[in-house]
mmCIF file of C-alpha atoms and ligand atoms in Angstrom:
data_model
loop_
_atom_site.group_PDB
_atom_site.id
_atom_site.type_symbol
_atom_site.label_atom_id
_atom_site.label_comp_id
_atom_site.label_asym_id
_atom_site.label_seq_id
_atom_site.Cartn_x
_atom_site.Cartn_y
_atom_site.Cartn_z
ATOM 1 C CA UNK A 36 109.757 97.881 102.086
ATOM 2 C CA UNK A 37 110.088 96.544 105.658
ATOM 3 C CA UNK A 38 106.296 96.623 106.519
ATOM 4 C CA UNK A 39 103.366 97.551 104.914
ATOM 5 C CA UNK A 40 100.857 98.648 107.440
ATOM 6 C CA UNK A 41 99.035 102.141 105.782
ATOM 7 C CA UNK A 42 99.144 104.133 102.700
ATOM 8 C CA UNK A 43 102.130 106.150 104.558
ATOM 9 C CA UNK A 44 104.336 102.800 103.435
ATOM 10 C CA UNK A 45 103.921 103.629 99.869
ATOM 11 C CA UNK A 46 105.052 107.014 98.809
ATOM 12 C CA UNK A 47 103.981 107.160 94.672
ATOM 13 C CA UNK A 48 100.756 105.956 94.189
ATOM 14 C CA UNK A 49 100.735 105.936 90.455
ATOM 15 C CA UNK A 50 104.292 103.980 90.482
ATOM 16 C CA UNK A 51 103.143 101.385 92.697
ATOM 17 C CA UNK A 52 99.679 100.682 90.707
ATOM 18 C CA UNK A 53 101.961 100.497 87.425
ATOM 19 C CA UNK A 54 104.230 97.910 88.886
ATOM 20 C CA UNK A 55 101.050 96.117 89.902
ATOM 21 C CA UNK A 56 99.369 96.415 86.574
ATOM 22 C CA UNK A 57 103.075 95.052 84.783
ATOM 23 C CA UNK A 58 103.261 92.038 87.376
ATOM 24 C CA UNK A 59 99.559 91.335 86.035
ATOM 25 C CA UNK A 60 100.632 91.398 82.449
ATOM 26 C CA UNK A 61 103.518 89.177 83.523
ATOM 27 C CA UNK A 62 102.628 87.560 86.733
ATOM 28 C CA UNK A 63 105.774 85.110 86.728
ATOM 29 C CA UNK A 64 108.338 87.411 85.790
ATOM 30 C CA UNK A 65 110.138 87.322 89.264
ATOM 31 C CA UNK A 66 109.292 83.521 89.938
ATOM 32 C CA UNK A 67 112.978 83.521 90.923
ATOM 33 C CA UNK A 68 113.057 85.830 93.137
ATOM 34 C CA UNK A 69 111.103 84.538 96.158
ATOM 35 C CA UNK A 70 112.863 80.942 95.828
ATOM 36 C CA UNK A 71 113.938 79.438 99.241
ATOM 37 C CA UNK A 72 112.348 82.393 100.859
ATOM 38 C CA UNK A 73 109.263 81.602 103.490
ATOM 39 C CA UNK A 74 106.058 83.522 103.953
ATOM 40 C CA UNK A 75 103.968 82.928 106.853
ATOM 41 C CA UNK A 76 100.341 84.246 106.707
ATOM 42 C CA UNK A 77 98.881 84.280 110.641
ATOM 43 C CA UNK A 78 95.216 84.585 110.898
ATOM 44 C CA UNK A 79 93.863 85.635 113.927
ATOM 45 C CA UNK A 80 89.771 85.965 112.174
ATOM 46 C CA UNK A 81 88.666 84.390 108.722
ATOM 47 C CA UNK A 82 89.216 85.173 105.690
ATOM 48 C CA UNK A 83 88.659 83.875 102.011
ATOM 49 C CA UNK A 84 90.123 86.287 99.712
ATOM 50 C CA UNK A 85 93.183 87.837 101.665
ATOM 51 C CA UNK A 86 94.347 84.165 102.194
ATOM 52 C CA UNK A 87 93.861 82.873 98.947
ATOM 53 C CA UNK A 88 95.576 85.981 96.992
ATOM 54 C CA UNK A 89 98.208 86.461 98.948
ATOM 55 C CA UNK A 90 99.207 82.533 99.289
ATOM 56 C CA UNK A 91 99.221 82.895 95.024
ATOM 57 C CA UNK A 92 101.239 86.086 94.687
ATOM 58 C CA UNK A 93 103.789 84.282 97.022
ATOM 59 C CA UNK A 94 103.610 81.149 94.903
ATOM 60 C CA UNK A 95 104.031 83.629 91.718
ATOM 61 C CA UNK A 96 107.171 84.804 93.081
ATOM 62 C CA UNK A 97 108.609 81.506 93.873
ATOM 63 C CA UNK A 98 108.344 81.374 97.710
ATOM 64 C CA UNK A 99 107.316 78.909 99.714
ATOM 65 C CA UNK A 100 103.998 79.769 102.088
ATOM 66 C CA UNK A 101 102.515 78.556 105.474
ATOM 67 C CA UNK A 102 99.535 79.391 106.668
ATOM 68 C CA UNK A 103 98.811 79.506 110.399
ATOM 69 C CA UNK A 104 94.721 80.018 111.589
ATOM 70 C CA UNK A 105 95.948 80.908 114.905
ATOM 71 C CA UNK A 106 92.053 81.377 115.834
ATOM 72 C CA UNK A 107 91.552 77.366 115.684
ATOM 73 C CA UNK A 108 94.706 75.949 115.876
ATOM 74 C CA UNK A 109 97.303 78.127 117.657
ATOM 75 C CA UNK A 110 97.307 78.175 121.281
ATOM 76 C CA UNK A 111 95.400 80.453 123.436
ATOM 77 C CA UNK A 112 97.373 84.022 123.355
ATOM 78 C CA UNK A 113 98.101 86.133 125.588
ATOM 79 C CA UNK A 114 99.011 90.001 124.258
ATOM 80 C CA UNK A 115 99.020 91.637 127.677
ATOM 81 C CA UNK A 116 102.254 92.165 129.404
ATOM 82 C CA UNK A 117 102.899 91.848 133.473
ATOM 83 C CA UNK A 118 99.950 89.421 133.566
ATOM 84 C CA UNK A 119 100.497 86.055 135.605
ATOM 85 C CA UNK A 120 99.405 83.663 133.197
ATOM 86 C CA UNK A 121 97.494 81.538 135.376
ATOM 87 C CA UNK A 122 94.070 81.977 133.248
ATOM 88 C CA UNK A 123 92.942 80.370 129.903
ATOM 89 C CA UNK A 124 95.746 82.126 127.552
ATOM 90 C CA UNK A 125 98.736 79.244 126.834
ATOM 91 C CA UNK A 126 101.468 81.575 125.264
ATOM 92 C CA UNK A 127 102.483 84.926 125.324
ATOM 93 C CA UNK A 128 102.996 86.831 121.957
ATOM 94 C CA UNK A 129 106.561 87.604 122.943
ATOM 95 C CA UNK A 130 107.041 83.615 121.996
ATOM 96 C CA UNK A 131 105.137 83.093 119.256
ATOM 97 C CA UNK A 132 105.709 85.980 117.268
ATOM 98 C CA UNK A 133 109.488 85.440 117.890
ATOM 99 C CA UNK A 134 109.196 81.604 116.636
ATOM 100 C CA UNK A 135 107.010 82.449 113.766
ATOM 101 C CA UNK A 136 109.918 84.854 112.904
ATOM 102 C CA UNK A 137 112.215 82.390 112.751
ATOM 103 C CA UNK A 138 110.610 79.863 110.551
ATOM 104 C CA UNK A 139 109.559 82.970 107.601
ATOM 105 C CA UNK A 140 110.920 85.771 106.085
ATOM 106 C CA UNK A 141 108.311 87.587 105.861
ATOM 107 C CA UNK A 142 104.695 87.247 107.750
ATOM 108 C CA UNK A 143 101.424 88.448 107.010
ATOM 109 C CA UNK A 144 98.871 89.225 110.362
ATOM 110 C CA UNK A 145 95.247 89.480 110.583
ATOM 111 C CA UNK A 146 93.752 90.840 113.409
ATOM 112 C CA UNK A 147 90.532 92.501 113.383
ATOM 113 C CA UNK A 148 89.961 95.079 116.406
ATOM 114 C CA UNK A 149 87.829 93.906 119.548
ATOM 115 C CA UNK A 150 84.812 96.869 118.928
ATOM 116 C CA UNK A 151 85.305 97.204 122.786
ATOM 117 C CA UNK A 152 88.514 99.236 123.544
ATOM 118 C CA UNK A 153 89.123 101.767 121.396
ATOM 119 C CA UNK A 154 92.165 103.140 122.889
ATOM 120 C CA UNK A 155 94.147 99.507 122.211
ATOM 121 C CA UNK A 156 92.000 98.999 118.918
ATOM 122 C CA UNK A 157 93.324 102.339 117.646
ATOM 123 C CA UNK A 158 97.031 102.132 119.329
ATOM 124 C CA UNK A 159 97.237 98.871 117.478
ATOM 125 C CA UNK A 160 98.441 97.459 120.338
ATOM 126 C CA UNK A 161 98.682 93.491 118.984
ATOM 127 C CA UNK A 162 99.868 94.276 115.732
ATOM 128 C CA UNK A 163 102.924 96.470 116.874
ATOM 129 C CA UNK A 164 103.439 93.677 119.564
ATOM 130 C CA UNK A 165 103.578 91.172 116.532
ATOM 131 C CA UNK A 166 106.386 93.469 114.640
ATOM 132 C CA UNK A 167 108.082 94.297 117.575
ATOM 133 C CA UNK A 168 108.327 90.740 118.708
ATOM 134 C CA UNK A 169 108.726 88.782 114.896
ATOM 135 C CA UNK A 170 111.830 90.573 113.818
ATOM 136 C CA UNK A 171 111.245 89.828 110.317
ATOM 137 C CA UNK A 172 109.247 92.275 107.382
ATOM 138 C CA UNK A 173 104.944 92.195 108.246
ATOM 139 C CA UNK A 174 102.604 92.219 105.841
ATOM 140 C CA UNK A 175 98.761 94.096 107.467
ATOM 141 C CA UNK A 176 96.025 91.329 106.216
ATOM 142 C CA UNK A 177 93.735 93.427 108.037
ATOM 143 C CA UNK A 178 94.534 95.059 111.879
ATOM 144 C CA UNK A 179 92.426 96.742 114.041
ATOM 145 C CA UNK A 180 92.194 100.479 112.068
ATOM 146 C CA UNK A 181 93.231 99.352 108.214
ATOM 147 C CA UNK A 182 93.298 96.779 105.874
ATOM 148 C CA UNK A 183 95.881 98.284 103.150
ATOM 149 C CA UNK A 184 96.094 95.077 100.827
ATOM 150 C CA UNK A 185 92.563 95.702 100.165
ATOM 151 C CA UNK A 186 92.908 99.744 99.426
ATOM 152 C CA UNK A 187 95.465 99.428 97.102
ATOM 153 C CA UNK A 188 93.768 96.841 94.871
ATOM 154 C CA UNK A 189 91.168 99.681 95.080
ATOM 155 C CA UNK A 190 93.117 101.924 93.352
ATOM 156 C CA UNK A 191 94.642 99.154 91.104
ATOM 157 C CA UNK A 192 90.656 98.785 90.157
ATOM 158 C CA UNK A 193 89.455 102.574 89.761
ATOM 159 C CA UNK A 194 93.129 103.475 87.475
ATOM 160 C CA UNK A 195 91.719 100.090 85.461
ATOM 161 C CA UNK A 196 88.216 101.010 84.747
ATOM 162 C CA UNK A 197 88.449 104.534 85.032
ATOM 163 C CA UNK A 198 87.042 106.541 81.732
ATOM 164 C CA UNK A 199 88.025 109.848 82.983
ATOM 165 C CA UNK A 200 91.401 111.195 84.425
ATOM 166 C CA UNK A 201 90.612 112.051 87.587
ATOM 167 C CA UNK A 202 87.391 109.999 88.560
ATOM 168 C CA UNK A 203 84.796 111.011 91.262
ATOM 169 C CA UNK A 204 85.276 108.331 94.106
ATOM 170 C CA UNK A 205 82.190 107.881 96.710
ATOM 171 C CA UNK A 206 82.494 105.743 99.739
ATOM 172 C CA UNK A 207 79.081 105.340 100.690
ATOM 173 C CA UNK A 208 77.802 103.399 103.966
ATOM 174 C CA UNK A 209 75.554 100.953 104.131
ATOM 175 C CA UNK A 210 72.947 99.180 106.097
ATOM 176 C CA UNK A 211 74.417 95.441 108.066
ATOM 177 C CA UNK A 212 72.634 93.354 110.587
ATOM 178 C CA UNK A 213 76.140 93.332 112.846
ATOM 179 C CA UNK A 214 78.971 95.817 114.114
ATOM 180 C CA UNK A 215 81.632 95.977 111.531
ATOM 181 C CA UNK A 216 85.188 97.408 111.855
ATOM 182 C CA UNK A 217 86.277 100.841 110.762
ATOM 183 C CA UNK A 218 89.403 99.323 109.032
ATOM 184 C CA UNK A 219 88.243 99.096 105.346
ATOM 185 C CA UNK A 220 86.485 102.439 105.118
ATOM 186 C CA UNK A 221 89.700 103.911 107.462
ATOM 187 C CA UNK A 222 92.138 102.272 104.875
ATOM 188 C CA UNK A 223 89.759 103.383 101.865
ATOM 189 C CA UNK A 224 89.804 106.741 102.889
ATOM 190 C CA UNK A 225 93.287 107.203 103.883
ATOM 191 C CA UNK A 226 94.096 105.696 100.464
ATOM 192 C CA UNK A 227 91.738 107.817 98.798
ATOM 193 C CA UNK A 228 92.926 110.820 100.557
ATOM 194 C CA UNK A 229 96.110 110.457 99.118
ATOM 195 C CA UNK A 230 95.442 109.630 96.059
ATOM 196 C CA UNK A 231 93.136 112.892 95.808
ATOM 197 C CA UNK A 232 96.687 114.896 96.701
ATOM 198 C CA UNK A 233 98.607 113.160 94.421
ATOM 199 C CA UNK A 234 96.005 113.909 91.959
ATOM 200 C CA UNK A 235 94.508 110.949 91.016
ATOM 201 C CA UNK A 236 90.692 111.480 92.086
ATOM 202 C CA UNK A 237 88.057 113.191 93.863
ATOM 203 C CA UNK A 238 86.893 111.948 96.544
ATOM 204 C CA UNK A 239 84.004 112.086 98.786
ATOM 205 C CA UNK A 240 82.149 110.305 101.721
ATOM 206 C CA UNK A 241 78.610 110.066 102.529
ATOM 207 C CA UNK A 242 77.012 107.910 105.647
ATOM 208 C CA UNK A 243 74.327 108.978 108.201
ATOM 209 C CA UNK A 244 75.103 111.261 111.036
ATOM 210 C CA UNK A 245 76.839 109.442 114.161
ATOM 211 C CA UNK A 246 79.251 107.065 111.266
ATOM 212 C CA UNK A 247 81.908 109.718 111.206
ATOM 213 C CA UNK A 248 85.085 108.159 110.722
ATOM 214 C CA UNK A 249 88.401 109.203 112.869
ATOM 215 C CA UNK A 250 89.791 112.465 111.036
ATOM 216 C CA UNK A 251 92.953 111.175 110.734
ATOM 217 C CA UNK A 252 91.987 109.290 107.919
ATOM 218 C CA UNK A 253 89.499 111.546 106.187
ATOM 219 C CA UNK A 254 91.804 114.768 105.783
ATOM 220 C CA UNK A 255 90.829 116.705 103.046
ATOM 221 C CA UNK A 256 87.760 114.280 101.469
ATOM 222 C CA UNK A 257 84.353 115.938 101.175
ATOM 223 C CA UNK A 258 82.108 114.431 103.754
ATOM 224 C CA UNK A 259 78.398 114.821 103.498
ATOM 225 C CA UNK A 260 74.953 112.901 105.099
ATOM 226 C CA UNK A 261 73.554 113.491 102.291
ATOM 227 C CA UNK A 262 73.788 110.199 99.609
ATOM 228 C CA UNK A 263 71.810 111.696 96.653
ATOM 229 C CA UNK A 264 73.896 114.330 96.543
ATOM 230 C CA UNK A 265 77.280 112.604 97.403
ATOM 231 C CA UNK A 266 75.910 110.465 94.261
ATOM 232 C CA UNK A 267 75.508 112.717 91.950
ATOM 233 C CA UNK A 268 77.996 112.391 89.005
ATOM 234 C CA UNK A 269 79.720 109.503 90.586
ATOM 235 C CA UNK A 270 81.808 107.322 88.255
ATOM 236 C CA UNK A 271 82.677 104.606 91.070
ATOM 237 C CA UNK A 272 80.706 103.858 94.079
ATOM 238 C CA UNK A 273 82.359 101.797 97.163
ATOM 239 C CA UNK A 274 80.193 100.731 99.014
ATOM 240 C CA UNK A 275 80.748 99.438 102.777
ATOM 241 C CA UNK A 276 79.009 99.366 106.193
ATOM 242 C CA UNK A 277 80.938 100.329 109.497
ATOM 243 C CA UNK A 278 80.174 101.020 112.792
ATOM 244 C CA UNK A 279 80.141 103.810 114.405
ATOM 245 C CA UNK A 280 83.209 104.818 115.799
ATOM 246 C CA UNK A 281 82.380 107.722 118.324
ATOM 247 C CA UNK A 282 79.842 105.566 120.032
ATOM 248 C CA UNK A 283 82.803 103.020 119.544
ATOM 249 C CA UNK A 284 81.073 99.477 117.678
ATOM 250 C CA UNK A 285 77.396 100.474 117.951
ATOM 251 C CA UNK A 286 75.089 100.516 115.604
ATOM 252 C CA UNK A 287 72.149 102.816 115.424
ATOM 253 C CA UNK A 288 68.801 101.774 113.889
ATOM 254 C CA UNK A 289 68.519 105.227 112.219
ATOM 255 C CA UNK A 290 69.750 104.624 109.024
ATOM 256 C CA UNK A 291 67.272 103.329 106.311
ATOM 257 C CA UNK A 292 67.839 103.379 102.550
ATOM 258 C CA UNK A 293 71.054 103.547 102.446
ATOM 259 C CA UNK A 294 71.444 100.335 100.881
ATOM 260 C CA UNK A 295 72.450 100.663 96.887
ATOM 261 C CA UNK A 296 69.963 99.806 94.566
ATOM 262 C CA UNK A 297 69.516 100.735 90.537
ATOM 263 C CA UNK A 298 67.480 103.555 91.664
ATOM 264 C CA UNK A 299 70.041 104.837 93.550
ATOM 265 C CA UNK A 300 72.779 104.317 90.315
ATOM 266 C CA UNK A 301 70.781 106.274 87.902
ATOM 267 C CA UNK A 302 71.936 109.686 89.847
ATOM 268 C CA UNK A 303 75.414 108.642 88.795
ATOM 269 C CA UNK A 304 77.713 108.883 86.022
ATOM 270 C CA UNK A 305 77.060 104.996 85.432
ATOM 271 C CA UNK A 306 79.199 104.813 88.081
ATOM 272 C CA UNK A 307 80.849 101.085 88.941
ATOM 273 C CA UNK A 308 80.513 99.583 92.035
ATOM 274 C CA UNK A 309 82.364 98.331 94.361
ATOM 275 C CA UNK A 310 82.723 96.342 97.451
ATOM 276 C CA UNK A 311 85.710 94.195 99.413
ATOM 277 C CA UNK A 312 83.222 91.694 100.287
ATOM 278 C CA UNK A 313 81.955 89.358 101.894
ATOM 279 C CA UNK A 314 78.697 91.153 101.056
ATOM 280 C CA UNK A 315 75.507 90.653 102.600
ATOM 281 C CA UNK A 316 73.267 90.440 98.856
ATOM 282 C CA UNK A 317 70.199 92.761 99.238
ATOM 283 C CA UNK A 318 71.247 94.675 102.944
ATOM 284 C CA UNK A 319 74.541 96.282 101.680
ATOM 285 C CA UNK A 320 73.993 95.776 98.355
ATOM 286 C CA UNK A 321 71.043 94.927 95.959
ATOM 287 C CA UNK A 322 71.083 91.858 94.026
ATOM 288 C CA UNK A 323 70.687 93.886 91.009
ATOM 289 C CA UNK A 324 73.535 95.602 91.113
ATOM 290 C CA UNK A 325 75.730 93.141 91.816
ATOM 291 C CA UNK A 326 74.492 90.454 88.913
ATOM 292 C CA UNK A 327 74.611 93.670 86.266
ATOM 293 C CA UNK A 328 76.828 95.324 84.069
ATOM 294 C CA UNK A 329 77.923 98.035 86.801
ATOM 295 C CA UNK A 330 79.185 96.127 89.130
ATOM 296 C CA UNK A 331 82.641 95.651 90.000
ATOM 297 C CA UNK A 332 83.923 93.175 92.489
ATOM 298 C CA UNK A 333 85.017 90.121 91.263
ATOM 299 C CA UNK A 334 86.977 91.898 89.135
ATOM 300 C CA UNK A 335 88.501 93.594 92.217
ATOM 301 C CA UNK A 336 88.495 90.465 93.766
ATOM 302 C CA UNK A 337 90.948 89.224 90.932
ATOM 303 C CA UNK A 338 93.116 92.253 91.739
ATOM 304 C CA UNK A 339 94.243 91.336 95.001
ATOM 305 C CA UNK A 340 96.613 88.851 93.752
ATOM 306 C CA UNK A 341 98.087 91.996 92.120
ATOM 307 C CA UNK A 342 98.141 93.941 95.109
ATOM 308 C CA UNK A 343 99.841 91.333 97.394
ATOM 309 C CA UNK A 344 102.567 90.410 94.276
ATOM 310 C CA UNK A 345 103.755 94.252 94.079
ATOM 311 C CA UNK A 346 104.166 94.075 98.310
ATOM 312 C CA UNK A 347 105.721 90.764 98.467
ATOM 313 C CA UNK A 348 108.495 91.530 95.329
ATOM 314 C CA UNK A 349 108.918 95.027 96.992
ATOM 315 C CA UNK A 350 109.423 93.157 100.693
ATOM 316 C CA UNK A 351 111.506 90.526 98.977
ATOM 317 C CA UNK A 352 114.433 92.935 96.872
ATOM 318 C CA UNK A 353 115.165 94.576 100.296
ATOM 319 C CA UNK A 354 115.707 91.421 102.287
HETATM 320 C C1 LIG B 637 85.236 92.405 107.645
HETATM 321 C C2 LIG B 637 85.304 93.903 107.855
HETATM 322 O O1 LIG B 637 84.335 94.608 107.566
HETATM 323 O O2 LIG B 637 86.351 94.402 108.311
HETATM 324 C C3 LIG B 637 86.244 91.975 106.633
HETATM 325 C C4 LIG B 637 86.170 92.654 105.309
HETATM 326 C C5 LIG B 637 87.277 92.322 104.417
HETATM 327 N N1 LIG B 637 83.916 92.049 107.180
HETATM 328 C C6 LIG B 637 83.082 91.269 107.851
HETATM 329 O O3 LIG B 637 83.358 90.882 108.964
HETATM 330 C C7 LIG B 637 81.785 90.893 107.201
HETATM 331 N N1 LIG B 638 88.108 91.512 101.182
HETATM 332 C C1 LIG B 638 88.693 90.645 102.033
HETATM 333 O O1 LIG B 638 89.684 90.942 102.686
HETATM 334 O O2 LIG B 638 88.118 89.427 102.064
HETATM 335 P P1 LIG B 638 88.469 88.270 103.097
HETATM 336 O O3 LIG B 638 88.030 88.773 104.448
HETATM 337 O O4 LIG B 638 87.662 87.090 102.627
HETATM 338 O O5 LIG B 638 89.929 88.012 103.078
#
């Protein structure tokens, strides 16, 4: 694997989720095989989870990581090309992707999208820079349209607690007090999606009218406005806020009671929930839910470590 970006990097969904779930049993069964090698994990926003999981899966496998919050202690970038730099940005990407590439063998790159310019948001114009100009494997810790580290635990998390063969997924929206990428609910989908074709689950999509979500990652999921019904005979439940992207980043004030409550669980299969957090307790998601027996995410949590071993020993045996 020479970058993992989308689900169109992984082509077996049920392999890869195995080889997760065996590195889990047996998390230091290939602590040779990342010995001498460097990670480099770049953020560009914060993060708790996606550091702290991917620094340990690297550590599992033997490697050595660095972690660079380019936010607070990188120099001012610049991503643009042409410009005269004669503003407040210090160093072009060209540079520092291209010394960053020298000092790992593989990076990871956060970059959330700017809510403001769609077209670069959606061309993923600094994270292609960053593999263009890094010449070594890249690892997505969350760009602009996807955050596939996350979707994959997903899946690692429904095949875990699944009770039925081919589970009924929901990604429902949910209320938030600020405007949220598309990226997790993109990623979700798209993973999702697939997984639905490879026959895996069912999978539908409910949020109020004006949160569609670009087609190109909702082919072939049942979309609806309607929660109750999306609801009904759920076994898992993600839930997730986004903003809207035709009215690219805003956020409407329509939507109320969308956030999920027990009330809300008992038109379910006893479905589990889940959520990539950070969540906002009692907006997104009642405090209820998440204190009680249903409720899924530190468990999925947990799995990332999983999720970021299986794309790190992949990365590593084709170096
Ligand atoms: C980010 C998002 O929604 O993309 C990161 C989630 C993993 N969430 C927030 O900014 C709260
Ligand atoms: N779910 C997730 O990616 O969390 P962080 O933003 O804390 O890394």
């Amino acid at each position: 694997m020479k970058k993992f970006f989308s689900a169109a990097d992984v082509d077996n969904l049920k392999d890869v989720v195995e080889e997760a779930l065996m590195l889990k049993s047996a998390p230091y069964d290939f602590e040779s095989l990342g010995k001498h090698k460097t990670l480099g994990l770049v953020f560009l926003n914060p993060s708790l989870r996606t550091r702290l999981s991917t620094q340990k899966a690297a550590l599992n496998l033997g490697m050595n990581v660095m972690v660079m919050n380019m936010d607070k202690d990188g120099w001012a970038l610049e991503t643009q090309d042409g410009v005269v730099m004669n503003g407040t940005t210090v160093e072009h990407i060209r540079e520092a992707a291209a010394v960053m590439g020298e000092y790992c063998d593989i990076l990871g790159l956060r970059s959330f999208p700017s809510l403001k310019d769609k077209e670069a948001d959606y061309n993923e114009d600094l994270f292609n820079k960053f593999i263009n100009f890094c010449g070594v494997p890249v690892v997505s810790l969350e760009s602009a349209t996807r955050h596939p580290l996350q979707s994959l635990t997903d899946l690692i998390t429904i095949t875990e607690n699944k009770n039925v063969d081919r589970p009924k997924v929901v990604l429902a929206w949910a209320p938030h007090v600020k405007a949220l990428p598309q990226a997790v609910p993109n990623s979700f989908a798209e993973w999702m999606c697939k997984a639905q074709e490879q026959g895996l689950v069912d999978f539908t999509i409910a949020h109020p009218m004006g949160y569609e979500l670009s087609e190109e990652f909702t082919n072939g999921a049942y979309v609806t406005d309607n929660l109750e019904e999306a609801l009904r005979e759920a076994d898992f439940v993600y839930v997730k806020n986004w903003s809207s992207y035709t009215e690219y980043g805003q956020v409407y004030s329509v939507a109320q009671n969308w956030m999920m409550d027990n009330e809300k669980l008992k038109l379910t299969n006893d479905a589990k929930v889940m959520h990539c957090l950070p969540v906002r307790r009692d907006l997104e998601l009642s405090s209820e839910i998440l204190d009680g027996p249903n409720s899924l995410v530190i468990k999925e949590a947990s799995n990332r470590v999983w999720a970021a071993q299986v794309v790190l020993k992949r990365m590593l045996e084709k170096l």
